């Protein structure tokens, strides 16, 4: 479905990604793990068109999408839930959700149905529908970010550090939701995480990034048993 | 008593003008993080376009002329967004874009001088005369200003709260990256906001014609006072600009009863300095 073919990405003169290739197939969950500064977020932003790769291409369903501006990428039904939530703090929870559906044309009834769907998955958001999004806790804001992403019926969902700054109990909930979205909606999910154990245990395949280079990739189960990965990312 | 009411109405009318100026530059500030230093020239341009070209030049009836002037200014705003605001704000510092707006203002005022000439003129039958309510006499211009400005401020609130484009503008002003990830075409949206700001500018320009006539300096003082009203009400916050503007208009008109009226213009800036010292966040500054 999504194919990243050997991209080089620069911030000014500093190269952030070196010849990185990944692939996300139909229905699978793919995790991308690595330490701080490994280039995980850069990779996501390059797919979304926020960063432009200098070399290499990005293909989605056979079409080249590298070089398109972000709003055009979104219109291909690729949704990226950025690191640190990036919700609209001064808008209400419901307005945030409605903006999630900006790229698709929905009638009033359809909008209601989409909102109800999100409220079913995230009941906390329903209680807070009329509240300013910025007044919610970090976990609730993360829920909102995911719900907002789902409003446009994505065909590929990419999550950036969904567990960042959340209490351990909430992290479990979060990953449950991600797996459920993958199963119920039958859409592929790419997930970038520092919490390597969590990400690997819910994903089918894993890519490992180190300072801008792809060092290894494979089935998550196999990788979790490899000594190197255990040592570097899973704490022993 | 009747003097009080008359003064109050005049004060509120001027206050609404300042409020609109506050709104007009706050729109651009929120969308781009830039102060539009050519905003008073936008007002000037709108007034000349309406009076000079559409009414006196082409002889259109006022309603049609207003429509055309507003539309022309909207397009002008969009063009200036793609020529100045969007490309220059991508550069390493905001300084380029700020200087860009200053230069745009110079170009505009010199074009006005070239196109319409340096001499002041006015429209004789446009919003002249007064209306009597019992013993209270109110000038037509002030009344129209109050009505039109209230409609515009209310209209903008509805626009931002209910329409898709309006909501998208709020998203862009809160978080540009997230807005683009929602599928919003951010540069286009910013251009639209600047077009909207230009519409408000044109309206201000047209409304103040009966008060200041059409001349090259007509908008410089209201431009500055509108800026002050935004700061006094709460910078970057639309309801703040309205509150600040009306306060300024009323204080100014009653102040001019107490002090010689040549110092009238000082009052707003004294108020501005007091607010900057005592309450820099403005009246409604911490409410958002």
Coordinates of C-alpha atoms in Angstrom, one line a residue:
Chain A
X1 CA 0.0 0.0 0.0
X2 CA 2.6 2.5 1.1
X3 CA 6.1 2.2 -0.2
X4 CA 9.0 4.5 0.8
X5 CA 11.9 3.9 -1.6
X6 CA 15.3 4.9 -0.4
X7 CA 14.7 8.5 0.7
X8 CA 17.3 11.0 1.8
X9 CA 15.9 13.9 3.9
X10 CA 17.8 17.0 5.0
X11 CA 17.2 19.7 7.5
X12 CA 19.2 22.5 5.9
X13 CA 22.6 20.9 5.5
X14 CA 22.2 18.2 8.1
X15 CA 21.1 14.9 6.7
X16 CA 18.4 13.3 8.9
X17 CA 17.5 10.2 6.9
X18 CA 19.9 8.0 4.8
X19 CA 18.4 5.9 2.1
X20 CA 15.5 4.7 4.2
X21 CA 13.0 2.3 2.6
X22 CA 9.9 0.9 4.4
X23 CA 6.7 -0.7 3.2
X24 CA 3.3 -0.9 4.9
X25 CA 1.0 -3.5 3.5
X26 CA -2.8 -3.9 3.6
X27 CA -4.2 -4.5 7.1
X28 CA -0.9 -4.9 8.9
X29 CA 0.4 -3.0 11.9
X30 CA 4.0 -1.9 11.3
X31 CA 6.1 -0.4 14.1
X32 CA 9.1 1.8 13.6
X33 CA 11.3 2.0 16.7
X34 CA 14.5 3.7 17.6
X35 CA 16.0 6.1 20.1
X36 CA 15.6 9.8 20.2
X37 CA 16.8 11.5 17.1
X38 CA 16.8 8.3 15.1
X39 CA 14.7 10.0 12.4
X40 CA 11.3 8.3 13.1
X41 CA 9.3 11.5 13.2
X42 CA 11.2 12.8 10.2
X43 CA 10.2 9.7 8.3
X44 CA 6.5 10.3 9.2
X45 CA 6.7 13.9 8.2
X46 CA 8.3 13.1 4.9
X47 CA 5.5 10.7 4.1
X48 CA 3.0 13.5 4.9
X49 CA 4.7 16.0 2.7
X50 CA 5.9 18.3 5.6
X51 CA 9.5 17.4 4.8
X52 CA 10.5 17.0 1.2
X53 CA 12.9 14.1 0.5
X54 CA 15.9 15.1 -1.6
X55 CA 16.3 11.7 -3.2
X56 CA 14.0 8.7 -3.4
X57 CA 10.3 8.4 -3.8
X58 CA 7.2 7.7 -1.7
X59 CA 4.4 5.7 -3.4
X60 CA 0.9 5.2 -2.2
X61 CA -1.3 2.7 -4.0
X62 CA 1.0 2.9 -6.9
X63 CA 0.9 6.7 -7.1
X64 CA 3.9 8.9 -6.3
X65 CA 3.0 11.2 -3.4
X66 CA 6.4 12.6 -2.5
X67 CA 6.4 16.3 -3.4
X68 CA 2.7 16.8 -2.7
X69 CA 1.8 19.4 0.0
X70 CA 0.3 17.9 3.2
X71 CA -3.3 18.7 2.4
X72 CA -3.0 16.8 -0.8
X73 CA -1.5 13.8 1.0
X74 CA -4.4 13.9 3.5
X75 CA -6.9 13.9 0.7
X76 CA -5.4 10.5 -0.3
X77 CA -6.9 9.3 3.0
X78 CA -3.5 9.0 4.8
X79 CA -3.9 10.3 8.3
X80 CA -1.0 11.2 10.6
X81 CA -1.5 11.7 14.3
X82 CA 1.6 13.8 15.2
X83 CA 3.8 13.6 18.2
X84 CA 2.6 15.7 21.1
X85 CA -1.0 15.6 20.1
X86 CA -1.2 18.9 18.3
X87 CA -4.8 19.4 19.0
X88 CA -6.5 22.8 18.7
X89 CA -6.5 23.9 22.4
X90 CA -8.9 26.8 22.2
X91 CA -11.6 24.9 20.2
X92 CA -14.0 22.5 21.9
X93 CA -13.6 18.8 21.7
X94 CA -16.4 18.5 19.3
X95 CA -15.0 21.2 17.0
X96 CA -11.7 19.4 17.0
X97 CA -13.4 16.2 15.9
X98 CA -15.4 18.1 13.2
X99 CA -12.1 19.5 11.9
X100 CA -10.8 16.0 11.6
X101 CA -13.4 15.5 8.9
X102 CA -12.4 18.6 7.0
X103 CA -10.9 16.7 4.1
X104 CA -14.1 14.7 3.5
X105 CA -17.6 16.0 2.6
X106 CA -20.1 14.9 5.2
X107 CA -23.8 15.6 5.5
X108 CA -25.1 16.7 8.9
X109 CA -26.4 13.2 9.6
X110 CA -23.1 11.6 8.5
X111 CA -21.2 14.0 10.7
X112 CA -23.4 13.0 13.7
X113 CA -22.8 9.3 12.9
X114 CA -19.0 9.8 12.7
X115 CA -19.1 11.7 16.0
X116 CA -21.1 9.0 17.7
X117 CA -18.7 6.4 16.5
X118 CA -15.8 8.2 18.1
X119 CA -17.8 8.8 21.3
X120 CA -18.4 5.0 21.4
X121 CA -14.8 4.2 21.2
X122 CA -13.8 7.1 23.6
X123 CA -16.7 7.7 26.0
X124 CA -14.6 10.3 27.9
X125 CA -14.7 12.5 24.9
X126 CA -18.5 12.6 24.9
X127 CA -18.5 13.8 28.5
X128 CA -16.2 16.6 27.4
X129 CA -17.6 17.4 24.0
X130 CA -18.4 21.0 24.8
X131 CA -15.2 21.6 26.8
X132 CA -12.1 23.4 25.4
X133 CA -9.7 20.7 24.2
X134 CA -6.7 22.4 25.9
X135 CA -8.3 21.9 29.3
X136 CA -8.2 18.1 29.2
X137 CA -5.5 15.9 30.6
X138 CA -2.7 14.5 28.4
X139 CA -4.3 11.1 28.0
X140 CA -7.6 12.6 27.0
X141 CA -5.9 14.9 24.5
X142 CA -4.2 11.9 23.0
X143 CA -7.5 10.1 22.7
X144 CA -8.9 13.2 21.0
X145 CA -6.0 13.2 18.6
X146 CA -6.7 9.6 17.6
X147 CA -10.4 10.2 17.4
X148 CA -9.9 13.3 15.3
X149 CA -7.7 11.3 13.0
X150 CA -10.4 8.6 12.6
X151 CA -13.1 11.2 11.6
X152 CA -12.0 11.3 8.0
X153 CA -12.2 7.5 7.5
X154 CA -8.5 7.0 6.9
X155 CA -7.2 4.2 4.8
X156 CA -3.8 4.4 6.4
X157 CA -3.3 5.6 9.9
X158 CA 0.1 6.7 11.2
X159 CA 0.7 7.4 14.8
X160 CA 3.7 9.2 16.2
X161 CA 4.6 8.4 19.9
X162 CA 1.0 7.8 21.1
X163 CA 2.3 6.7 24.5
X164 CA 4.5 9.8 25.1
X165 CA 3.9 11.3 28.5
X166 CA 1.0 9.0 29.4
X167 CA 0.5 7.1 32.6
X168 CA 1.2 3.3 32.2
X169 CA -2.4 2.4 32.7
X170 CA -3.5 4.7 29.9
X171 CA -0.7 3.5 27.6
X172 CA -2.3 0.0 27.8
X173 CA -5.7 1.5 26.9
X174 CA -4.2 3.4 24.0
X175 CA -2.6 0.3 22.5
X176 CA -5.9 -1.6 22.9
X177 CA -7.6 1.1 20.9
X178 CA -5.0 1.0 18.2
X179 CA -5.3 -2.8 17.8
X180 CA -9.1 -2.5 17.8
X181 CA -9.1 0.2 15.1
X182 CA -6.8 -2.1 13.0
X183 CA -9.2 -5.0 13.4
X184 CA -12.5 -3.3 13.1
X185 CA -11.7 -0.9 10.3
X186 CA -9.4 -3.2 8.5
X187 CA -6.9 -0.5 7.9
X188 CA -3.1 -0.6 8.0
X189 CA -1.4 1.3 10.9
X190 CA 2.2 2.5 11.1
X191 CA 3.2 3.3 14.6
X192 CA 6.4 5.2 15.7
X193 CA 7.4 4.5 19.3
X194 CA 10.1 4.8 21.8
X195 CA 8.2 2.3 23.9
X196 CA 9.7 -0.5 21.8
X197 CA 8.2 -3.4 23.7
X198 CA 4.6 -2.2 23.5
X199 CA 4.9 -1.3 19.8
X200 CA 6.5 -4.6 18.9
X201 CA 4.1 -6.7 20.8
X202 CA 1.1 -5.3 18.9
X203 CA 2.7 -5.0 15.5
X204 CA 3.2 -7.6 12.7
X205 CA 6.4 -6.2 11.5
X206 CA 9.0 -3.8 12.9
X207 CA 11.6 -1.5 11.4
X208 CA 14.5 -0.3 13.5
X209 CA 16.1 3.1 12.8
X210 CA 19.4 4.3 14.2
X211 CA 20.7 7.9 13.5
X212 CA 18.9 8.1 10.2
X213 CA 19.7 4.6 9.0
X214 CA 17.5 1.6 8.7
X215 CA 19.5 -1.0 10.6
X216 CA 17.1 -4.0 10.5
X217 CA 13.6 -5.0 9.9
X218 CA 11.5 -8.2 10.1
X219 CA 8.6 -9.9 11.8
X220 CA 8.1 -8.4 15.2
X221 CA 8.0 -11.8 16.9
X222 CA 11.4 -12.8 15.5
X223 CA 13.0 -9.5 16.2
X224 CA 11.8 -9.6 19.8
X225 CA 13.7 -12.8 20.3
X226 CA 16.9 -11.4 18.8
X227 CA 19.6 -10.7 21.3
X228 CA 20.7 -7.4 19.8
X229 CA 17.2 -6.0 19.9
X230 CA 16.6 -7.2 23.4
X231 CA 19.8 -5.6 24.5
X232 CA 19.3 -2.3 22.8
X233 CA 15.6 -1.7 23.0
X234 CA 13.9 -4.1 25.4
X235 CA 16.0 -3.7 28.5
X236 CA 18.0 -6.9 28.5
Chain B
X1 CA -28.5 65.0 29.1
X2 CA -29.0 65.3 25.3
X3 CA -25.4 66.4 24.9
X4 CA -24.4 63.3 26.9
X5 CA -26.4 61.0 24.6
X6 CA -25.1 62.7 21.5
X7 CA -21.5 62.4 22.7
X8 CA -22.0 58.8 23.7
X9 CA -23.3 57.9 20.3
X10 CA -20.4 59.7 18.5
X11 CA -18.0 58.0 20.9
X12 CA -19.4 54.6 20.3
X13 CA -19.4 55.2 16.5
X14 CA -15.7 56.1 16.5
X15 CA -15.1 53.2 18.9
X16 CA -16.6 50.8 16.5
X17 CA -14.3 52.1 13.8
X18 CA -11.3 51.5 16.0
X19 CA -12.7 48.1 16.9
X20 CA -12.9 47.2 13.2
X21 CA -9.3 48.3 12.7
X22 CA -8.4 46.1 15.6
X23 CA -10.3 43.2 14.1
X24 CA -8.8 43.7 10.7
X25 CA -5.1 43.5 11.8
X26 CA -5.9 40.9 14.4
X27 CA -7.2 38.6 11.7
X28 CA -3.8 38.8 9.9
X29 CA -1.8 38.6 13.1
X30 CA -3.6 35.4 14.1
X31 CA -3.3 33.8 10.7
X32 CA 0.3 34.6 10.0
X33 CA 1.9 35.9 13.2
X34 CA 2.7 39.1 11.2
X35 CA 1.6 42.7 11.8
X36 CA 0.3 44.2 8.6
X37 CA 2.1 47.5 8.6
X38 CA 0.2 48.5 5.5
X39 CA -3.2 48.1 7.1
X40 CA -4.0 51.8 7.1
X41 CA -3.1 51.9 3.5
X42 CA -5.6 49.1 2.8
X43 CA -8.3 51.4 4.4
X44 CA -7.1 54.3 2.3
X45 CA -7.1 52.2 -0.9
X46 CA -10.6 51.0 -0.2
X47 CA -11.9 54.5 0.3
X48 CA -10.3 55.8 -2.9
X49 CA -11.4 52.8 -4.9
X50 CA -15.0 53.4 -3.8
X51 CA -15.1 57.2 -4.0
X52 CA -12.5 57.9 -6.7
X53 CA -13.1 55.1 -9.1
X54 CA -16.5 53.6 -8.7
X55 CA -18.6 56.6 -7.6
X56 CA -17.0 59.6 -9.2
X57 CA -15.1 57.8 -12.0
X58 CA -17.7 55.4 -13.2
X59 CA -20.8 57.0 -11.7
X60 CA -22.1 53.8 -10.1
X61 CA -24.8 54.1 -7.4
X62 CA -23.4 53.8 -3.9
X63 CA -24.7 50.3 -3.2
X64 CA -23.1 48.9 -6.3
X65 CA -20.0 50.9 -5.8
X66 CA -19.6 49.5 -2.2
X67 CA -20.0 46.0 -3.6
X68 CA -17.4 46.5 -6.3
X69 CA -15.0 48.2 -3.9
X70 CA -15.3 45.4 -1.4
X71 CA -14.8 42.8 -4.1
X72 CA -11.8 44.6 -5.5
X73 CA -10.2 44.8 -2.1
X74 CA -10.8 41.2 -1.4
X75 CA -9.0 40.2 -4.6
X76 CA -6.2 42.7 -3.8
X77 CA -5.9 41.0 -0.4
X78 CA -5.6 37.6 -1.9
X79 CA -3.0 38.8 -4.4
X80 CA -0.9 40.5 -1.7
X81 CA -1.0 37.3 0.3
X82 CA 0.5 35.3 -2.5
X83 CA 3.0 38.0 -3.5
X84 CA 4.1 39.3 0.0
X85 CA 2.7 37.5 3.0
X86 CA 3.1 33.8 2.1
X87 CA 6.4 33.8 0.3
X88 CA 8.1 36.3 2.7
X89 CA 6.9 34.6 5.9
X90 CA 8.6 31.4 4.8
X91 CA 12.0 33.1 5.0
X92 CA 14.3 32.6 8.0
X93 CA 13.0 35.6 10.1
X94 CA 9.8 37.5 10.2
X95 CA 11.7 40.7 9.5
X96 CA 11.5 40.2 5.7
X97 CA 7.7 39.9 5.8
X98 CA 7.4 42.9 8.2
X99 CA 9.5 45.1 5.9
X100 CA 7.5 43.7 3.0
X101 CA 4.3 45.0 4.4
X102 CA 5.9 48.4 5.2
X103 CA 7.0 48.6 1.6
X104 CA 3.7 47.5 0.3
X105 CA 2.2 50.4 2.2
X106 CA 4.6 52.8 0.6
X107 CA 3.8 51.4 -2.8
X108 CA 0.1 51.7 -2.1
X109 CA 0.1 55.3 -0.9
X110 CA 2.2 56.4 -3.8
X111 CA -0.1 54.6 -6.2
X112 CA -3.0 56.4 -4.7
X113 CA -1.2 59.7 -5.3
X114 CA -0.5 58.8 -8.9
X115 CA -3.9 57.4 -9.7
X116 CA -6.3 59.7 -7.9
X117 CA -4.1 62.7 -7.3
X118 CA -2.9 64.4 -4.1
X119 CA -5.9 66.7 -3.6
X120 CA -8.6 65.8 -1.0
X121 CA -12.1 65.4 -2.2
X122 CA -15.4 64.2 -0.8
X123 CA -18.7 62.7 -1.7
X124 CA -21.4 65.3 -1.2
X125 CA -24.5 63.1 -0.8
X126 CA -23.0 60.1 0.8
X127 CA -24.2 59.6 4.4
X128 CA -24.6 63.3 5.0
X129 CA -27.2 64.9 7.2
X130 CA -28.6 64.1 10.6
X131 CA -31.5 62.4 12.2
X132 CA -33.6 63.7 15.1
X133 CA -34.7 61.5 18.0
X134 CA -36.8 63.9 20.1
X135 CA -34.2 66.5 21.2
X136 CA -31.2 64.3 20.4
X137 CA -29.6 65.0 17.0
X138 CA -27.4 62.2 15.6
X139 CA -25.4 62.4 12.4
X140 CA -26.4 59.8 9.8
X141 CA -22.8 58.8 9.3
X142 CA -22.4 57.8 13.0
X143 CA -25.6 55.9 13.0
X144 CA -24.7 54.0 9.9
X145 CA -21.2 53.2 11.3
X146 CA -22.7 51.7 14.5
X147 CA -25.2 49.6 12.6
X148 CA -22.8 48.4 9.9
X149 CA -19.9 47.7 12.4
X150 CA -22.2 45.7 14.7
X151 CA -23.4 43.7 11.8
X152 CA -19.8 43.0 10.7
X153 CA -18.6 42.0 14.1
X154 CA -21.6 39.7 14.6
X155 CA -21.3 38.3 11.1
X156 CA -17.6 37.5 11.7
X157 CA -18.4 35.7 14.9
X158 CA -21.0 33.6 13.2
X159 CA -18.6 33.0 10.3
X160 CA -15.9 31.7 12.6
X161 CA -18.2 29.6 14.7
X162 CA -20.3 27.9 12.0
X163 CA -18.8 27.8 8.6
X164 CA -16.2 25.3 7.5
X165 CA -13.8 27.9 6.1
X166 CA -14.2 30.0 9.3
X167 CA -13.4 27.1 11.5
X168 CA -10.5 26.2 9.3
X169 CA -9.2 29.8 9.8
X170 CA -9.3 29.3 13.5
X171 CA -7.4 26.0 13.1
X172 CA -4.7 27.7 11.0
X173 CA -4.3 30.5 13.7
X174 CA -4.0 27.9 16.5
X175 CA -1.7 25.3 14.9
X176 CA -0.6 25.4 11.3
X177 CA 1.0 22.0 11.2
X178 CA -2.1 20.3 12.7
X179 CA -4.3 22.3 10.3
X180 CA -2.4 21.0 7.3
X181 CA -2.7 17.5 8.7
X182 CA -6.5 18.0 8.8
X183 CA -6.3 18.5 5.0
X184 CA -6.5 22.3 5.2
X185 CA -4.7 24.1 2.4
X186 CA -2.9 26.5 4.7
X187 CA -1.4 29.0 2.2
X188 CA -4.8 29.3 0.5
X189 CA -6.6 29.7 3.9
X190 CA -4.2 32.5 4.9
X191 CA -4.8 34.2 1.6
X192 CA -8.5 34.1 2.3
X193 CA -8.0 35.5 5.7
X194 CA -6.0 38.4 4.3
X195 CA -8.7 38.9 1.7
X196 CA -11.3 39.1 4.5
X197 CA -9.1 41.6 6.4
X198 CA -9.0 43.7 3.2
X199 CA -12.8 43.6 3.0
X200 CA -13.0 44.9 6.6
X201 CA -10.4 47.6 5.7
X202 CA -12.4 48.7 2.6
X203 CA -15.6 48.9 4.8
X204 CA -13.8 51.1 7.3
X205 CA -12.5 53.3 4.5
X206 CA -16.0 53.8 3.0
X207 CA -17.6 54.4 6.4
X208 CA -15.2 57.2 7.4
X209 CA -15.5 59.2 4.2
X210 CA -18.2 61.6 5.6
X211 CA -16.0 62.2 8.7
X212 CA -12.5 62.6 7.3
X213 CA -13.1 63.2 3.6
X214 CA -11.0 61.3 1.0
X215 CA -7.4 62.3 1.4
X216 CA -4.0 60.7 1.8
X217 CA -3.9 61.0 5.6
X218 CA -7.5 60.0 6.3
X219 CA -6.6 56.6 7.7
X220 CA -3.3 57.1 9.5
X221 CA -4.8 58.2 12.8
X222 CA -7.5 55.6 12.9
X223 CA -4.9 53.0 11.9
X224 CA -2.8 53.9 15.0
X225 CA -5.8 54.2 17.3
X226 CA -7.1 50.9 16.1
X227 CA -3.8 49.3 16.9
X228 CA -4.0 50.9 20.4
X229 CA -7.5 49.5 20.9
X230 CA -6.3 46.0 20.1
X231 CA -3.6 46.2 22.7
X232 CA -5.9 47.7 25.3
X233 CA -8.6 45.1 24.7
X234 CA -6.2 42.1 24.6
X235 CA -3.8 41.5 21.7
X236 CA -4.7 38.9 19.2
X237 CA -8.2 38.3 20.6
X238 CA -11.1 39.5 18.5
X239 CA -13.6 40.4 21.3
X240 CA -10.7 42.2 23.0
X241 CA -10.4 44.5 19.9
X242 CA -14.1 45.3 20.1
X243 CA -14.0 46.1 23.8
X244 CA -10.8 48.1 23.5
X245 CA -12.1 50.0 20.5
X246 CA -15.4 51.1 22.0
X247 CA -13.7 52.0 25.3
X248 CA -11.2 54.1 23.4
X249 CA -13.8 55.9 21.3
X250 CA -15.9 56.8 24.4
X251 CA -13.0 57.9 26.6
X252 CA -11.7 60.0 23.8
X253 CA -14.9 61.9 23.2
X254 CA -15.6 62.6 26.9
X255 CA -12.0 63.4 27.5
X256 CA -12.2 66.1 24.8
X257 CA -14.8 67.8 27.0
X258 CA -12.3 68.1 29.9
X259 CA -9.1 68.9 28.0
X260 CA -8.5 71.1 24.9
X261 CA -9.6 69.2 21.9
X262 CA -6.3 69.6 20.2
X263 CA -5.0 67.0 22.7
X264 CA -7.8 64.6 21.9
X265 CA -5.6 62.4 19.8
X266 CA -3.1 62.1 22.7
X267 CA -5.6 60.5 25.0
X268 CA -5.7 57.2 23.2
X269 CA -1.9 56.9 23.3
X270 CA -1.8 57.9 27.0
X271 CA -4.3 55.1 27.6
X272 CA -2.2 52.8 25.5
X273 CA 0.9 53.5 27.6
X274 CA -1.0 53.2 30.8
X275 CA -2.2 49.7 29.7
X276 CA 1.2 48.7 28.6
X277 CA 2.6 49.6 32.0
X278 CA -0.2 48.3 34.2
X279 CA -1.9 45.6 32.3
X280 CA 0.0 44.6 29.2
X281 CA -2.2 41.6 28.5
X282 CA -5.2 44.0 28.0
X283 CA -8.7 44.0 29.4
X284 CA -9.7 40.6 28.2
X285 CA -6.1 39.4 27.7
X286 CA -6.2 36.4 30.1
X287 CA -9.7 35.3 29.3
X288 CA -8.8 33.1 26.4

